[in-house]
Coordinates of C-alpha atoms in Angstrom, one line a residue:
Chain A
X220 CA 0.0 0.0 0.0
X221 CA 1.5 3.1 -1.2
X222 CA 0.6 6.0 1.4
X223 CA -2.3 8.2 2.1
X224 CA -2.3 11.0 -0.1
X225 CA -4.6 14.2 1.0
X226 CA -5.5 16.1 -1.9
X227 CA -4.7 20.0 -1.9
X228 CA -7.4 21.4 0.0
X229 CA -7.9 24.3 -2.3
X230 CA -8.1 21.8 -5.5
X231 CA -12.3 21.8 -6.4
X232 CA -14.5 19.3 -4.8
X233 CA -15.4 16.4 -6.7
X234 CA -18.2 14.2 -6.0
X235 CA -16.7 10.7 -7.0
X236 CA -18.4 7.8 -5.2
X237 CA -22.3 7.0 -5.2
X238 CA -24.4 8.9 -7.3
X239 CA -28.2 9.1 -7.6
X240 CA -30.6 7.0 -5.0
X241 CA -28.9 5.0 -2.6
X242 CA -29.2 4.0 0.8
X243 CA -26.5 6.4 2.5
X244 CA -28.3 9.7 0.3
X245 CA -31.7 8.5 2.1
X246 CA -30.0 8.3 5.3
X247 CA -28.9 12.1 4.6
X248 CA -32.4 13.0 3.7
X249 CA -34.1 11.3 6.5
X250 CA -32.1 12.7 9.2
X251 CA -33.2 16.4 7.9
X252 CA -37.4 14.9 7.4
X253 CA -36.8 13.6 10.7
X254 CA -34.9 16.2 12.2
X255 CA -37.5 18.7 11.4
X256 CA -40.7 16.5 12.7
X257 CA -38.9 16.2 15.7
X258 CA -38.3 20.2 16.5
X259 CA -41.8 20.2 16.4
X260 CA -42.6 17.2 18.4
X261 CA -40.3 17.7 21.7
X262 CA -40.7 21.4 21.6
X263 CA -44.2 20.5 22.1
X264 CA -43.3 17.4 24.8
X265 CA -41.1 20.1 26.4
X266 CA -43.9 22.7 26.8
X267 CA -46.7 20.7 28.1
X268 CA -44.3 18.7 30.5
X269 CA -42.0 21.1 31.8
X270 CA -43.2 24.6 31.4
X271 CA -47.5 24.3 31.5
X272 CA -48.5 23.7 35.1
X273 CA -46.3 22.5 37.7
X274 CA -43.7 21.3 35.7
X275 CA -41.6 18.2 36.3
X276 CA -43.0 18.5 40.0
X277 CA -46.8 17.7 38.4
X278 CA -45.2 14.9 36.5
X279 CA -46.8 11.3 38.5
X280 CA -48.9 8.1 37.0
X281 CA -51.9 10.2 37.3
X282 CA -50.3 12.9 34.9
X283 CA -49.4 10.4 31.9
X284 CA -52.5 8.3 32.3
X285 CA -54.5 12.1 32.0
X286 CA -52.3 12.3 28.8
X287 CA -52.5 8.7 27.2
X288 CA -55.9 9.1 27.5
X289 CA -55.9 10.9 24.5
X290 CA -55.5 9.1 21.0
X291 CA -53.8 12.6 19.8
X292 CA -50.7 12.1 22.9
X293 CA -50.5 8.6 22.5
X294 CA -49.9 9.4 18.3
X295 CA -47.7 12.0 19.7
X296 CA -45.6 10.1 21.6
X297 CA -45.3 6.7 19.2
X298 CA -44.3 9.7 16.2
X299 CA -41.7 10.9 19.2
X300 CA -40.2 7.7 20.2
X301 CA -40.0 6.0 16.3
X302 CA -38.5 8.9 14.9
X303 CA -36.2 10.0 18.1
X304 CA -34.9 6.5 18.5
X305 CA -34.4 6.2 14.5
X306 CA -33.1 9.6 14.4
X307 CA -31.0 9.1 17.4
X308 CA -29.6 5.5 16.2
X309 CA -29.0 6.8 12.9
X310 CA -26.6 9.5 14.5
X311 CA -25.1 7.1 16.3
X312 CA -24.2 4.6 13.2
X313 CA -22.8 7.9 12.0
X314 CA -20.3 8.2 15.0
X315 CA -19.4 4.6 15.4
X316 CA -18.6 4.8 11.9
X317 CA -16.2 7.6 11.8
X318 CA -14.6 6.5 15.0
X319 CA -14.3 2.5 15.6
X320 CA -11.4 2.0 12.8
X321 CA -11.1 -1.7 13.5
X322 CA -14.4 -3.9 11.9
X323 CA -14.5 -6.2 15.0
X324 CA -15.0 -3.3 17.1
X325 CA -17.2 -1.8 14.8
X326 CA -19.7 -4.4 14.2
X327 CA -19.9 -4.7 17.7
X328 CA -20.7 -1.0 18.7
X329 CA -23.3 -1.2 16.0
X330 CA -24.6 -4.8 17.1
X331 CA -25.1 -3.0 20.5
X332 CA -26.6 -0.2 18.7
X333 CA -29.0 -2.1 16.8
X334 CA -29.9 -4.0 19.9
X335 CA -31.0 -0.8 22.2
X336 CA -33.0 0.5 19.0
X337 CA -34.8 -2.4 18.4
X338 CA -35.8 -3.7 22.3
X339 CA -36.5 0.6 22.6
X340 CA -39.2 0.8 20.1
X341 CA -40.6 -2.4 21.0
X342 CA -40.8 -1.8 24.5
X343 CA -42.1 1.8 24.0
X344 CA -44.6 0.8 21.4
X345 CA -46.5 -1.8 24.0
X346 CA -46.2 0.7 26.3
X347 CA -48.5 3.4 24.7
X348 CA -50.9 0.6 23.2
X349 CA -51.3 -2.0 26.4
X350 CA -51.2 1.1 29.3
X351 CA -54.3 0.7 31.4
X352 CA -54.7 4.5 33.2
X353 CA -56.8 2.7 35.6
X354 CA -55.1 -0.5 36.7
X355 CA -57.1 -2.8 39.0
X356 CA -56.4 -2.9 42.8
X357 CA -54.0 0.1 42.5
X358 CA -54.3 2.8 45.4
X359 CA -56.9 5.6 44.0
X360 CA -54.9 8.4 45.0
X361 CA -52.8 7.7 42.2
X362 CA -55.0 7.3 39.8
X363 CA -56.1 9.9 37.3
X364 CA -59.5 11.4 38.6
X365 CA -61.3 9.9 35.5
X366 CA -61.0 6.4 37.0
X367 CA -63.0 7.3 39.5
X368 CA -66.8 5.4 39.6
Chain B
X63 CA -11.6 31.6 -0.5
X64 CA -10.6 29.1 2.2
X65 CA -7.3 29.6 4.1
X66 CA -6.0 28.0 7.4
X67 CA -6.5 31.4 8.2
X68 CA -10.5 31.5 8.2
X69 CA -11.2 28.1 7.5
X70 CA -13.6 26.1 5.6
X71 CA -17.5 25.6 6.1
X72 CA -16.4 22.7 8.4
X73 CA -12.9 22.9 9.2
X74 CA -11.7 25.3 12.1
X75 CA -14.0 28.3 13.4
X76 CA -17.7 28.5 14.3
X77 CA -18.6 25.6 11.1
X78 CA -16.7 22.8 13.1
X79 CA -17.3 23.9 16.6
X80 CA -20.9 23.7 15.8
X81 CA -20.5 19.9 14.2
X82 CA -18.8 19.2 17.6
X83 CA -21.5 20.3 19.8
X84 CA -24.0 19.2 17.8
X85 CA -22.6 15.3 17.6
X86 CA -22.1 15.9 21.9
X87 CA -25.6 17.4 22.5
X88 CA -27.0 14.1 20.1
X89 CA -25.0 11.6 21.5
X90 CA -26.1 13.1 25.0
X91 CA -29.6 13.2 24.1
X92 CA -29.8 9.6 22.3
X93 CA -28.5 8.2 26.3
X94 CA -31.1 9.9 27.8
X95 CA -33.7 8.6 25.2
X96 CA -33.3 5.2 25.9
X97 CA -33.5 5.9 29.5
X98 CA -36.1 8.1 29.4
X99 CA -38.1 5.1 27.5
X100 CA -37.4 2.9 30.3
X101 CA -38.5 5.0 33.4
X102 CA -41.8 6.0 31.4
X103 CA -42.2 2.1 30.9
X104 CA -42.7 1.7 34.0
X105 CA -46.6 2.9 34.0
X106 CA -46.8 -0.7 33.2
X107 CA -45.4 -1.8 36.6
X108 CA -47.5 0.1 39.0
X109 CA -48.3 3.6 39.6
X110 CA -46.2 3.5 42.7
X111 CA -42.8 2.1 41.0
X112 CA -43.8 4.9 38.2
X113 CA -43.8 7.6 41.1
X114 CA -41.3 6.3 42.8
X115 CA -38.7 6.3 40.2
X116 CA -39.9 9.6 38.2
X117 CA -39.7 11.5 41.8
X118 CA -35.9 11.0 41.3
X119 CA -36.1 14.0 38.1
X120 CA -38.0 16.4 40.7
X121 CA -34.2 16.2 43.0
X122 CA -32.4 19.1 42.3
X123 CA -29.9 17.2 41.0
X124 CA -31.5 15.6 38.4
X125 CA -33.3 19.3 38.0
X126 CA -30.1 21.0 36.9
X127 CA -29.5 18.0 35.0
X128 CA -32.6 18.8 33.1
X129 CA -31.4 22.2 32.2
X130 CA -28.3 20.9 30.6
X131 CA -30.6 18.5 28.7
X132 CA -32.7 21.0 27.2
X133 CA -29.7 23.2 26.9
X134 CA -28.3 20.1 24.7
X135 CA -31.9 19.8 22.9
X136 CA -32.6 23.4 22.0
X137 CA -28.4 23.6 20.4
X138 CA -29.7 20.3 18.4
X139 CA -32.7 21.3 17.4
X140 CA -31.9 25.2 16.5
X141 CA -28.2 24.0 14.3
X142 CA -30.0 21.5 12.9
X143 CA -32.7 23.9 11.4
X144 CA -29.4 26.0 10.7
X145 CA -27.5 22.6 9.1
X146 CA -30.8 22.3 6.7
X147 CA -30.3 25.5 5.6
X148 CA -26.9 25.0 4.5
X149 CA -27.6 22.3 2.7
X150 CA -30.6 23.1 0.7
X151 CA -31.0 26.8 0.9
X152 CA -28.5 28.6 -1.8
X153 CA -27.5 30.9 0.0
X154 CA -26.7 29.0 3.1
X155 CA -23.2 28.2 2.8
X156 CA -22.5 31.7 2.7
X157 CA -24.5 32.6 5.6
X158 CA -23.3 29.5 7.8
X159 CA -21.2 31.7 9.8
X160 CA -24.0 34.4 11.0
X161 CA -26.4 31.5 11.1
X162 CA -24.4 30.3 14.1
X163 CA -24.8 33.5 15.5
X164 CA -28.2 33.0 15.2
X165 CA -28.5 30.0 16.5
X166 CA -26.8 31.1 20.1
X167 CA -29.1 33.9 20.1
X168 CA -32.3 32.2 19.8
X169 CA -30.4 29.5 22.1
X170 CA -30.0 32.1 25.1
X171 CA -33.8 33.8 24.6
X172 CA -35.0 30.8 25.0
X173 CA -33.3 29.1 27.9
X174 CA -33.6 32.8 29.4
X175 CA -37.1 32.1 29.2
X176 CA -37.1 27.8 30.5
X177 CA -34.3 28.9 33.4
X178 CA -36.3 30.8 35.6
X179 CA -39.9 29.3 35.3
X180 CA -38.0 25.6 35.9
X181 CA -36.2 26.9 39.1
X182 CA -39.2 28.0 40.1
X183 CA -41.0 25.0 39.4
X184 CA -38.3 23.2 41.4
X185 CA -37.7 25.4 44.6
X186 CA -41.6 25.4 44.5
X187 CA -42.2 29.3 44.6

């Protein structure tokens, strides 16, 4: 192997590698579609959990069951925790990438990675669908005030 | 024209500090995602392990952790408007470097405005 040469940094940029649709260009795009849903969606989580009311002090059971009562938070959230965690994990890939130089290493990070995603938006997913606001037998005080009767 | 002097859109100066901060604040806020997913998943368990657990964020601790998360979210979010703009706005490369600007003014209005109400959330006045 003859040695790394670094072209002169004032020479033009030319594109020289993939060209047209593949899947590191969509990875490109869906970070900004993503990026931009996502301003949106946690400036809004922000808002109503931190800043409205009592902020992270009003935060209990009773406060998420009030909110996952409503099909438009529980579409909220799923949008939040799909495209955070793919967003997130995407960024991620990007890092391990440019960092683990050997492929053992590498593949591992990103077998990890992978992992976490995956078991993330599983677990999160059941969480917003199978959540009972009013579980039986739990202590009332806890419980939103809708579960009352 | 690029020197060593002033740099290039991402090498040296305000275009690669912002690509540093902006992979810390998103590696930050990835680790706290996954936790954050976990802890909420507790609803599942019972309302008091749900309680129990989230009462730790209310510490004040974990509430001046909380500013430094948003902190991290609000950079993200605000350069990554800014990043779009460079990339698909024509004149964005140009304007990457008052962009940044930008981006730590909106940056300090808006934590000006999150510090205080959060304290006061926390110390309960």
């Amino acid at each position: 192997m003859s040695t790394t040469s670094i072209p002169d940094p004032s020479t033009r940029y030319r594109r020289t590698a993939q060209r047209g649709i593949n899947s590191e260009m969509l990875s490109w795009l869906f970070m900004r579609a993503s990026g931009m849903l996502l301003v949106i969606l946690v400036f809004g989580h922000l808002f109503v959990n931190l800043w409205l009311g009592e902020g992270v002090k009003g935060i209990d059971f009773a406060f998420v069951g009030g909110k996952w009562a409503s099909p438009f938070w529980q579409v909220w959230d799923l949008l939040m925790l799909w495209l955070g965690l793919l967003h997130g994990g995407n960024g991620v890939r990007t890092i391990i990438n440019d960092y683990a130089r050997g492929d053992r290493l590498r593949m591992i990070l990103k077998g990890l990675l992978y992992f976490a995603v995956i078991v993330t938006i599983i677990l999160g997913t059941l969480v917003i669908f199978t959540f009972d606001p009013c579980p039986v037998g739990a202590e009332p005080s806890l419980l939103p005030s809708f579960c009352e009767g | 024209m690029a020197s060593a002097q002033s740099g290039t859109l991402y090498r040296g100066r305000e275009g690669m500090w912002s690509w540093v901060a902006h992979r810390i604040s998103g590696m930050l806020i990835f680790l706290f995602l996954l936790v954050h997913v976990l802890d909420t998943a507790l609803v599942r368990v019972s309302p008091e392990a749900y309680n129990e657990v989230i009462g730790h964020y209310k510490t004040v601790v974990f509430g001046l952790g909380e500013v430094g998360l948003v902190g991290a979210i609000l950079f993200h979010a605000l350069n990554g408007l800014r990043l779009i703009l460079v990339d698909f706005w024509s004149q964005g490369p140009q304007r990457q470097r008052s962009m940044f600007w930008g981006v730590v003014i909106v940056w300090v209005v808006l934590m000006a405005g999150f510090l205080p109400r959060h304290l006061m959330h926390m110390f309960g006045a």
